[in-house]
């Protein structure tokens, strides 16, 4: 009897082990651009205070993955990486210099994970809520010395292994002499189905797909906090990509990279609420992958990570407290608030009382979030200087915001006891979450270059060796 029990226990152990070590057929890699550990934990605290109705008490969808760790992410040229170098590390397993794309530090082209899985017969998807030839997505299909060589990056996409691509726009420069419509025509000439409808993109059969707005409003989709009914989101893109790839890759499987690129934009602005809502969009996108995982649990691998941390987000910087509930009254992003302030300028609404009404309506200041005397003095001083005496802007990597909008959100963040140390990237380590088939290969990931190497090993092959 004792021997029989031992054999049963050994069998159960081997079954569990084989499942963990099983080669994945369906692979998801989610990259939160600019997402640090505090962005994720801050989102969960924010949800608990502001969105208690969200699933699992407001925890992000990947919070209970079996592997929850962090990795280093420096580039070959700096302890603080940019997106292209970090994305290259995640896509290829090689360190490279800031600004480089899909090449090593000596500018030699190196194989990326999409090229690897394509050779194995797998389909490939690359989606983002920013430009589809921006730094992070481009690292998964292109090679070059400049992340800003948008035309070259796009041309490499046309001949790449990517079967399903989606983004907010195609980034391009006037000096290249081409219009947005010209880039769409280039895709059509490459026998790629260009689609401007999410449902239609998911239903395309037997052809490569490029899902883009017909006429982009900007270089990104709307911030999650600013979305209106009918606006596209990264969650929609993820859902469409899964539907397309599940159908088209029944035999050999797929690899899907999803970039939540907007977190980086809002964190560059030091806009906490907009950032937390973008992390929620990332969480909801991962939830789509988890729905898929539940159908194919022994064949699906999900990786959630980040390229770098943006902003140096500090939670509870003073008095051993945080008041996340005070963030409940912010109704729009800093960028949208800037737009409302510029409308005020055009309409000649320049009084302090009118500005107070706007800040009450959009941020809850005074009425719902009580201000200290020095907070109100800071707001009044900024108003006088930037609305009465002259016009002032705060310039971050991607946006030019009204100084008044930046100051007002800074004050709100302070009242919640949240603070930022930078408008740029930091050298902080970034989170890594893993669930699914082949997970055993990821237990020794310490640096971002280890992630694609472990992924390759889970597929029974090598990358960057």
Coordinates of C-alpha atoms in Angstrom, one line a residue:
X1 CA 0.0 0.0 0.0
X2 CA 2.8 2.4 0.9
X3 CA 4.6 1.6 -2.4
X4 CA 1.3 2.2 -4.3
X5 CA 0.9 5.6 -2.6
X6 CA 4.4 6.5 -3.5
X7 CA 3.9 5.7 -7.1
X8 CA 0.7 7.7 -7.2
X9 CA 2.5 10.7 -5.7
X10 CA 5.3 10.4 -8.2
X11 CA 2.8 10.2 -11.1
X12 CA 1.0 13.4 -9.9
X13 CA 4.3 15.2 -9.5
X14 CA 5.4 14.2 -13.0
X15 CA 2.0 15.3 -14.5
X16 CA 2.4 18.7 -12.9
X17 CA 6.0 19.0 -13.9
X18 CA 5.3 18.0 -17.5
X19 CA 2.6 20.6 -17.7
X20 CA 4.9 23.3 -16.4
X21 CA 7.6 22.2 -18.9
X22 CA 5.4 21.7 -21.8
X23 CA 6.3 23.6 -25.0
X24 CA 3.9 26.5 -25.5
X25 CA 1.9 26.7 -28.6
X26 CA 0.2 30.1 -27.9
X27 CA 2.5 32.9 -26.6
X28 CA 1.5 36.3 -25.3
X29 CA 4.0 39.0 -24.4
X30 CA 2.6 42.1 -22.8
X31 CA 4.9 45.1 -22.5
X32 CA 3.8 48.0 -20.3
X33 CA 5.9 50.9 -21.7
X34 CA 7.1 52.9 -18.7
X35 CA 5.5 50.6 -16.1
X36 CA 7.3 50.3 -12.9
X37 CA 6.4 48.2 -9.8
X38 CA 4.8 51.3 -8.2
X39 CA 2.7 52.0 -11.2
X40 CA 1.1 48.5 -10.8
X41 CA 0.8 48.7 -7.0
X42 CA -0.4 52.3 -7.2
X43 CA -3.1 51.2 -9.6
X44 CA -4.3 48.5 -7.2
X45 CA -4.5 51.0 -4.4
X46 CA -6.2 53.5 -6.6
X47 CA -8.7 50.8 -7.7
X48 CA -9.5 49.8 -4.1
X49 CA -10.4 53.5 -3.3
X50 CA -11.9 54.6 -6.6
X51 CA -13.1 51.4 -8.5
X52 CA -14.1 48.9 -5.8
X53 CA -16.4 47.3 -8.4
X54 CA -13.5 46.1 -10.5
X55 CA -12.9 42.4 -10.5
X56 CA -10.8 40.8 -7.8
X57 CA -11.0 43.8 -5.5
X58 CA -9.2 46.0 -8.0
X59 CA -6.1 43.8 -8.3
X60 CA -4.6 43.8 -11.8
X61 CA -5.4 40.6 -13.7
X62 CA -1.8 39.3 -13.6
X63 CA -1.3 40.0 -9.8
X64 CA -1.5 36.3 -8.9
X65 CA 0.7 34.8 -11.7
X66 CA 3.0 32.1 -10.3
X67 CA 6.1 34.1 -11.2
X68 CA 6.1 37.6 -9.9
X69 CA 9.6 39.1 -9.9
X70 CA 11.6 42.0 -11.4
X71 CA 14.5 42.3 -13.9
X72 CA 17.2 44.8 -14.5
X73 CA 17.0 46.7 -17.8
X74 CA 20.0 48.9 -18.4
X75 CA 21.2 49.4 -22.0
X76 CA 24.7 48.9 -23.2
X77 CA 25.2 52.7 -23.3
X78 CA 23.5 53.8 -20.1
X79 CA 22.2 52.6 -16.7
X80 CA 18.9 54.3 -17.8
X81 CA 17.6 52.7 -20.9
X82 CA 15.4 54.1 -23.6
X83 CA 12.5 52.2 -25.1
X84 CA 14.3 51.0 -28.2
X85 CA 17.2 49.5 -26.4
X86 CA 15.0 47.9 -23.8
X87 CA 12.6 46.5 -26.4
X88 CA 15.5 45.2 -28.4
X89 CA 16.7 43.3 -25.2
X90 CA 13.2 41.8 -24.8
X91 CA 12.8 40.9 -28.5
X92 CA 16.3 39.6 -29.1
X93 CA 18.2 38.8 -25.9
X94 CA 20.9 41.3 -26.7
X95 CA 21.9 44.5 -25.0
X96 CA 22.3 47.5 -27.3
X97 CA 22.8 51.3 -27.1
X98 CA 20.0 53.8 -26.5
X99 CA 18.4 54.7 -29.8
X100 CA 19.4 51.4 -31.6
X101 CA 16.7 49.0 -32.8
X102 CA 17.1 45.3 -33.4
X103 CA 20.9 45.4 -33.5
X104 CA 23.6 44.7 -30.9
X105 CA 25.9 47.3 -29.4
X106 CA 28.2 46.9 -32.4
X107 CA 25.3 47.7 -34.8
X108 CA 25.1 44.1 -36.1
X109 CA 21.6 42.8 -36.9
X110 CA 20.4 40.1 -34.5
X111 CA 17.5 37.7 -34.7
X112 CA 14.4 38.6 -32.8
X113 CA 11.8 36.3 -31.3
X114 CA 9.2 36.9 -34.1
X115 CA 11.7 35.8 -36.7
X116 CA 12.5 32.7 -34.6
X117 CA 8.9 31.6 -34.1
X118 CA 8.0 32.4 -37.7
X119 CA 10.7 29.9 -38.8
X120 CA 8.8 27.4 -36.6
X121 CA 5.6 28.0 -38.5
X122 CA 3.9 30.2 -35.9
X123 CA 1.8 33.2 -36.8
X124 CA 2.9 36.6 -35.4
X125 CA 0.9 39.6 -34.0
X126 CA 2.2 43.0 -32.9
X127 CA -0.2 45.6 -31.6
X128 CA 0.2 48.9 -29.7
X129 CA -1.9 51.9 -28.8
X130 CA 0.8 54.3 -30.1
X131 CA 2.5 54.5 -33.5
X132 CA 2.8 51.0 -35.0
X133 CA 6.4 51.8 -36.0
X134 CA 7.3 53.4 -32.7
X135 CA 10.2 52.0 -30.7
X136 CA 8.7 49.1 -28.9
X137 CA 6.7 47.4 -31.7
X138 CA 9.5 48.1 -34.2
X139 CA 12.0 46.1 -32.2
X140 CA 9.9 43.0 -32.9
X141 CA 10.2 43.3 -36.7
X142 CA 13.0 45.8 -37.6
X143 CA 16.7 46.4 -37.4
X144 CA 18.6 49.7 -37.5
X145 CA 20.7 52.3 -35.8
X146 CA 17.9 54.9 -35.3
X147 CA 14.5 54.5 -33.6
X148 CA 13.5 57.7 -35.4
X149 CA 14.0 56.3 -38.9
X150 CA 10.3 55.8 -39.2
X151 CA 10.1 55.2 -43.0
X152 CA 12.8 52.5 -42.8
X153 CA 11.1 50.8 -39.8
X154 CA 7.8 50.8 -41.6
X155 CA 9.3 49.4 -44.8
X156 CA 10.8 46.6 -42.8
X157 CA 7.4 45.8 -41.3
X158 CA 6.1 45.4 -44.9
X159 CA 8.5 42.5 -45.5
X160 CA 8.5 41.1 -42.0
X161 CA 6.9 38.0 -40.4
X162 CA 4.1 40.0 -38.8
X163 CA 0.7 38.6 -39.7
X164 CA -1.5 40.9 -37.6
X165 CA -0.5 44.5 -36.8
X166 CA -2.5 47.3 -35.2
X167 CA -1.7 50.8 -33.9
X168 CA -2.8 54.3 -33.5
X169 CA -1.0 55.6 -36.6
X170 CA 2.0 55.2 -38.8
X171 CA 4.7 57.6 -37.6
X172 CA 6.3 59.6 -40.5
X173 CA 8.2 62.8 -41.1
X174 CA 7.6 65.5 -43.7
X175 CA 11.1 65.3 -45.0
X176 CA 10.4 61.7 -46.2
X177 CA 8.0 63.3 -48.7
X178 CA 5.1 60.9 -48.1
X179 CA 1.6 61.3 -46.6
X180 CA -0.2 58.9 -44.3
X181 CA -2.3 57.7 -47.2
X182 CA 0.9 56.8 -49.1
X183 CA 2.0 54.5 -46.3
X184 CA -1.4 52.8 -46.4
X185 CA -1.0 52.3 -50.2
X186 CA 2.5 50.8 -49.6
X187 CA 0.9 48.2 -47.3
X188 CA -1.8 47.4 -49.9
X189 CA 0.9 47.0 -52.6
X190 CA 2.6 44.5 -50.2
X191 CA -0.6 42.4 -50.3
X192 CA -1.5 43.4 -46.7
X193 CA -5.2 43.9 -46.0
X194 CA -5.5 47.4 -44.6
X195 CA -8.6 47.6 -42.3
X196 CA -10.1 50.6 -40.5
X197 CA -12.7 48.5 -38.5
X198 CA -11.8 46.4 -35.5
X199 CA -14.5 43.8 -36.0
X200 CA -13.6 43.5 -39.7
X201 CA -9.9 43.0 -38.9
X202 CA -10.7 40.1 -36.6
X203 CA -12.5 38.3 -39.4
X204 CA -9.9 38.6 -42.2
X205 CA -8.9 35.2 -43.5
X206 CA -5.7 34.0 -45.2
X207 CA -4.1 37.4 -45.5
X208 CA -1.8 39.7 -43.4
X209 CA -3.7 42.5 -41.6
X210 CA -2.9 46.0 -40.7
X211 CA -5.5 47.7 -38.5
X212 CA -5.2 51.5 -38.4
X213 CA -7.6 54.5 -38.2
X214 CA -8.4 55.8 -41.6
X215 CA -7.7 59.3 -40.4
X216 CA -5.7 59.4 -37.1
X217 CA -6.6 62.1 -34.7
X218 CA -3.2 62.0 -33.1
X219 CA -0.1 59.8 -32.8
X220 CA -1.8 57.7 -30.1
X221 CA -5.2 56.5 -29.2
X222 CA -7.2 58.4 -26.7
X223 CA -6.1 58.1 -23.1
X224 CA -8.2 55.5 -21.3
X225 CA -9.6 58.2 -18.9
X226 CA -10.7 60.3 -21.9
X227 CA -12.2 57.5 -24.0
X228 CA -15.8 58.0 -25.2
X229 CA -18.1 55.3 -26.5
X230 CA -16.8 54.0 -29.9
X231 CA -13.2 55.1 -29.2
X232 CA -10.6 52.4 -29.8
X233 CA -8.4 50.9 -27.1
X234 CA -5.5 48.5 -26.6
X235 CA -8.1 46.1 -25.2
X236 CA -10.0 46.1 -28.5
X237 CA -6.8 45.6 -30.4
X238 CA -5.8 42.6 -28.2
X239 CA -9.2 41.0 -28.6
X240 CA -9.2 41.4 -32.4
X241 CA -5.6 40.0 -32.6
X242 CA -6.6 37.0 -30.5
X243 CA -9.6 36.2 -32.7
X244 CA -7.6 36.5 -35.9
X245 CA -4.6 34.5 -34.6
X246 CA -6.7 31.8 -33.0
X247 CA -8.4 31.1 -36.3
X248 CA -5.4 31.5 -38.6
X249 CA -2.9 29.7 -36.3
X250 CA -4.9 26.6 -35.3
X251 CA -2.1 24.2 -36.5
X252 CA 1.2 25.8 -35.5
X253 CA 0.2 28.4 -32.9
X254 CA 1.1 32.1 -32.5
X255 CA 3.2 34.7 -30.8
X256 CA 1.4 38.0 -29.9
X257 CA 3.2 41.1 -28.5
X258 CA 1.0 43.7 -27.0
X259 CA 2.4 47.1 -26.0
X260 CA 0.5 49.3 -23.6
X261 CA 2.4 52.4 -24.8
X262 CA 0.3 55.1 -23.3
X263 CA 1.5 54.5 -19.7
X264 CA 4.8 56.0 -20.8
X265 CA 3.1 59.1 -22.2
X266 CA 1.0 59.8 -19.1
X267 CA 3.9 59.0 -16.8
X268 CA 6.1 61.5 -18.7
X269 CA 3.5 64.0 -17.8
X270 CA 3.4 62.9 -14.2
X271 CA -0.3 62.4 -14.4
X272 CA -1.1 59.7 -11.8
X273 CA -4.7 59.1 -12.5
X274 CA -4.3 58.8 -16.3
X275 CA -1.4 56.4 -15.6
X276 CA -3.4 54.2 -13.3
X277 CA -6.2 54.1 -15.8
X278 CA -3.7 53.1 -18.5
X279 CA -2.4 50.3 -16.3
X280 CA -6.1 49.2 -15.9
X281 CA -6.2 49.0 -19.7
X282 CA -3.1 46.8 -19.7
X283 CA -4.8 44.6 -17.0
X284 CA -7.9 44.3 -19.1
X285 CA -5.8 43.3 -22.2
X286 CA -4.1 40.6 -20.2
X287 CA -7.6 39.5 -19.0
X288 CA -8.4 38.8 -22.7
X289 CA -5.3 36.5 -22.9
X290 CA -6.4 34.8 -19.7
X291 CA -9.8 34.0 -21.3
X292 CA -7.9 32.4 -24.1
X293 CA -5.6 30.6 -21.6
X294 CA -8.7 29.1 -19.9
X295 CA -9.5 27.4 -23.2
X296 CA -6.0 26.1 -23.8
X297 CA -4.3 26.0 -20.3
X298 CA -1.6 23.4 -21.2
X299 CA -0.6 25.2 -24.4
X300 CA -0.6 28.9 -23.5
X301 CA 2.1 31.0 -22.0
X302 CA 1.6 34.6 -20.8
X303 CA 4.4 37.0 -20.1
X304 CA 3.8 40.5 -18.7
X305 CA 6.7 42.9 -18.2
X306 CA 7.9 46.4 -19.0
X307 CA 10.8 48.1 -20.8
X308 CA 11.6 50.7 -18.2
X309 CA 10.1 52.8 -15.4
X310 CA 9.0 56.4 -16.2
X311 CA 8.6 59.2 -13.7
X312 CA 10.0 57.8 -10.5
X313 CA 6.6 57.3 -8.9
X314 CA 6.6 57.6 -5.1
X315 CA 3.6 56.3 -3.1
X316 CA 3.1 57.9 0.3
X317 CA 6.0 60.3 0.3
X318 CA 5.0 62.2 3.5
X319 CA 3.3 61.7 6.9
X320 CA 3.1 57.9 6.5
X321 CA -0.2 58.1 4.6
X322 CA -1.9 58.0 1.2
X323 CA -5.3 59.4 0.3
X324 CA -6.1 57.6 -2.9
X325 CA -9.8 58.4 -2.6
X326 CA -9.0 62.1 -3.4
X327 CA -8.1 61.0 -6.9
X328 CA -11.7 59.9 -7.6
X329 CA -12.6 63.4 -8.7
X330 CA -10.2 63.7 -11.7
X331 CA -12.3 63.3 -14.8
X332 CA -9.7 63.8 -17.6
X333 CA -6.1 63.5 -18.5
X334 CA -3.6 66.4 -18.2
X335 CA -3.6 66.6 -22.0
X336 CA -7.4 66.9 -22.1
X337 CA -7.3 69.5 -19.3
X338 CA -4.8 71.4 -21.3
X339 CA -7.2 71.4 -24.3
X340 CA -10.0 72.8 -22.1
X341 CA -7.7 75.6 -20.9
X342 CA -6.7 76.5 -24.4
X343 CA -10.4 76.7 -25.3
X344 CA -10.8 79.1 -22.4
X345 CA -8.0 81.3 -23.9
X346 CA -9.7 81.3 -27.3
X347 CA -13.1 82.3 -25.7
X348 CA -11.4 85.1 -23.6
X349 CA -12.3 83.4 -20.3
X350 CA -9.3 84.6 -18.3
X351 CA -10.6 85.2 -14.8
X352 CA -9.4 83.3 -11.7
X353 CA -13.0 82.5 -10.8
X354 CA -13.5 80.8 -14.2
X355 CA -10.3 78.8 -13.8
X356 CA -11.5 77.7 -10.3
X357 CA -14.8 76.4 -11.8
X358 CA -12.9 74.4 -14.4
X359 CA -10.6 72.8 -11.8
X360 CA -13.6 72.1 -9.5
X361 CA -15.4 70.3 -12.4
X362 CA -12.4 68.3 -13.7
X363 CA -10.3 67.7 -10.6
X364 CA -12.7 68.2 -7.7
X365 CA -10.4 70.8 -6.1
X366 CA -11.9 72.9 -3.4
X367 CA -15.4 71.2 -3.5
X368 CA -14.2 67.6 -2.9
X369 CA -10.5 67.9 -2.3
X370 CA -9.7 70.5 0.3
X371 CA -6.6 72.5 -0.4
X372 CA -3.9 73.8 1.9
X373 CA -3.3 77.5 1.8
X374 CA 0.1 77.0 0.1
X375 CA -1.6 74.8 -2.6
X376 CA -4.0 77.5 -3.4
X377 CA -1.3 80.1 -3.4
X378 CA 0.7 78.0 -5.9
X379 CA -2.3 77.6 -8.2
X380 CA -3.1 81.3 -8.1
X381 CA 0.6 82.3 -8.7
X382 CA 0.7 79.9 -11.7
X383 CA -2.6 81.3 -13.1
X384 CA -1.3 84.9 -12.8
X385 CA 2.0 84.1 -14.5
X386 CA 0.7 81.7 -17.3
X387 CA -2.8 83.1 -18.0
X388 CA -2.6 86.8 -17.2
X389 CA 1.0 87.9 -17.7
X390 CA 2.0 85.4 -20.4
X391 CA 1.6 81.8 -21.6
X392 CA 3.7 79.0 -20.1
X393 CA 4.0 75.3 -21.1
X394 CA 5.5 72.2 -19.5
X395 CA 7.3 70.2 -22.1
X396 CA 7.7 66.5 -21.6
X397 CA 8.9 63.9 -24.2
X398 CA 5.6 63.7 -26.1
X399 CA 3.4 66.6 -25.0
X400 CA 3.3 70.3 -24.4
X401 CA 0.9 71.0 -21.6
X402 CA -0.4 74.2 -20.1
X403 CA 1.6 75.0 -16.9
X404 CA -1.7 75.6 -15.2
X405 CA -2.9 72.0 -16.0
X406 CA 0.4 70.5 -14.9
X407 CA 0.4 72.5 -11.6
X408 CA -3.2 71.6 -10.8
X409 CA -2.6 67.9 -11.3
X410 CA 0.6 68.1 -9.3
X411 CA -1.4 69.7 -6.4
X412 CA -4.0 66.9 -6.6
X413 CA -1.3 64.2 -6.6
X414 CA 0.2 65.9 -3.5
X415 CA -3.1 65.9 -1.7
X416 CA -3.2 62.1 -2.3
X417 CA 0.4 61.9 -1.1
X418 CA 1.8 60.8 -4.5
X419 CA 4.9 62.3 -5.9
X420 CA 7.1 62.0 -9.0
X421 CA 10.8 62.6 -9.2
X422 CA 11.3 63.0 -12.9
X423 CA 9.6 63.7 -16.2
X424 CA 11.8 61.0 -17.8
X425 CA 12.9 57.4 -17.5
X426 CA 14.6 56.1 -14.4
X427 CA 17.0 53.3 -13.8
X428 CA 14.5 51.3 -11.6
X429 CA 14.1 47.6 -12.2
X430 CA 10.9 46.5 -13.9
X431 CA 8.3 43.8 -13.1
X432 CA 8.0 40.4 -14.7
X433 CA 5.0 38.1 -14.4
X434 CA 4.8 34.7 -16.0
X435 CA 2.0 32.1 -16.2
X436 CA 1.4 29.0 -18.3
X437 CA 3.2 26.3 -20.4
X438 CA 7.0 26.3 -20.2
X439 CA 7.0 28.4 -17.0
X440 CA 9.9 26.5 -15.5
X441 CA 12.3 28.1 -18.0
X442 CA 11.7 31.5 -16.5
X443 CA 12.6 31.0 -12.9
X444 CA 16.2 32.4 -13.4
X445 CA 15.3 35.6 -15.2
X446 CA 17.3 38.4 -13.7
X447 CA 17.8 40.8 -16.6
X448 CA 15.5 41.7 -19.5
X449 CA 17.7 39.8 -21.9
X450 CA 16.9 36.6 -20.0
X451 CA 13.2 36.8 -20.9
X452 CA 13.5 36.0 -24.7
X453 CA 16.2 33.5 -24.0
X454 CA 13.9 31.7 -21.6
X455 CA 11.1 31.9 -24.1
X456 CA 13.3 30.3 -26.8
X457 CA 14.3 27.5 -24.4
X458 CA 10.6 26.8 -23.7
X459 CA 10.2 26.3 -27.5
X460 CA 13.2 23.9 -27.5
X461 CA 15.5 26.2 -29.3
X462 CA 18.0 29.1 -28.6
X463 CA 18.2 32.8 -29.1
X464 CA 21.1 35.1 -28.5
X465 CA 23.5 32.3 -27.6

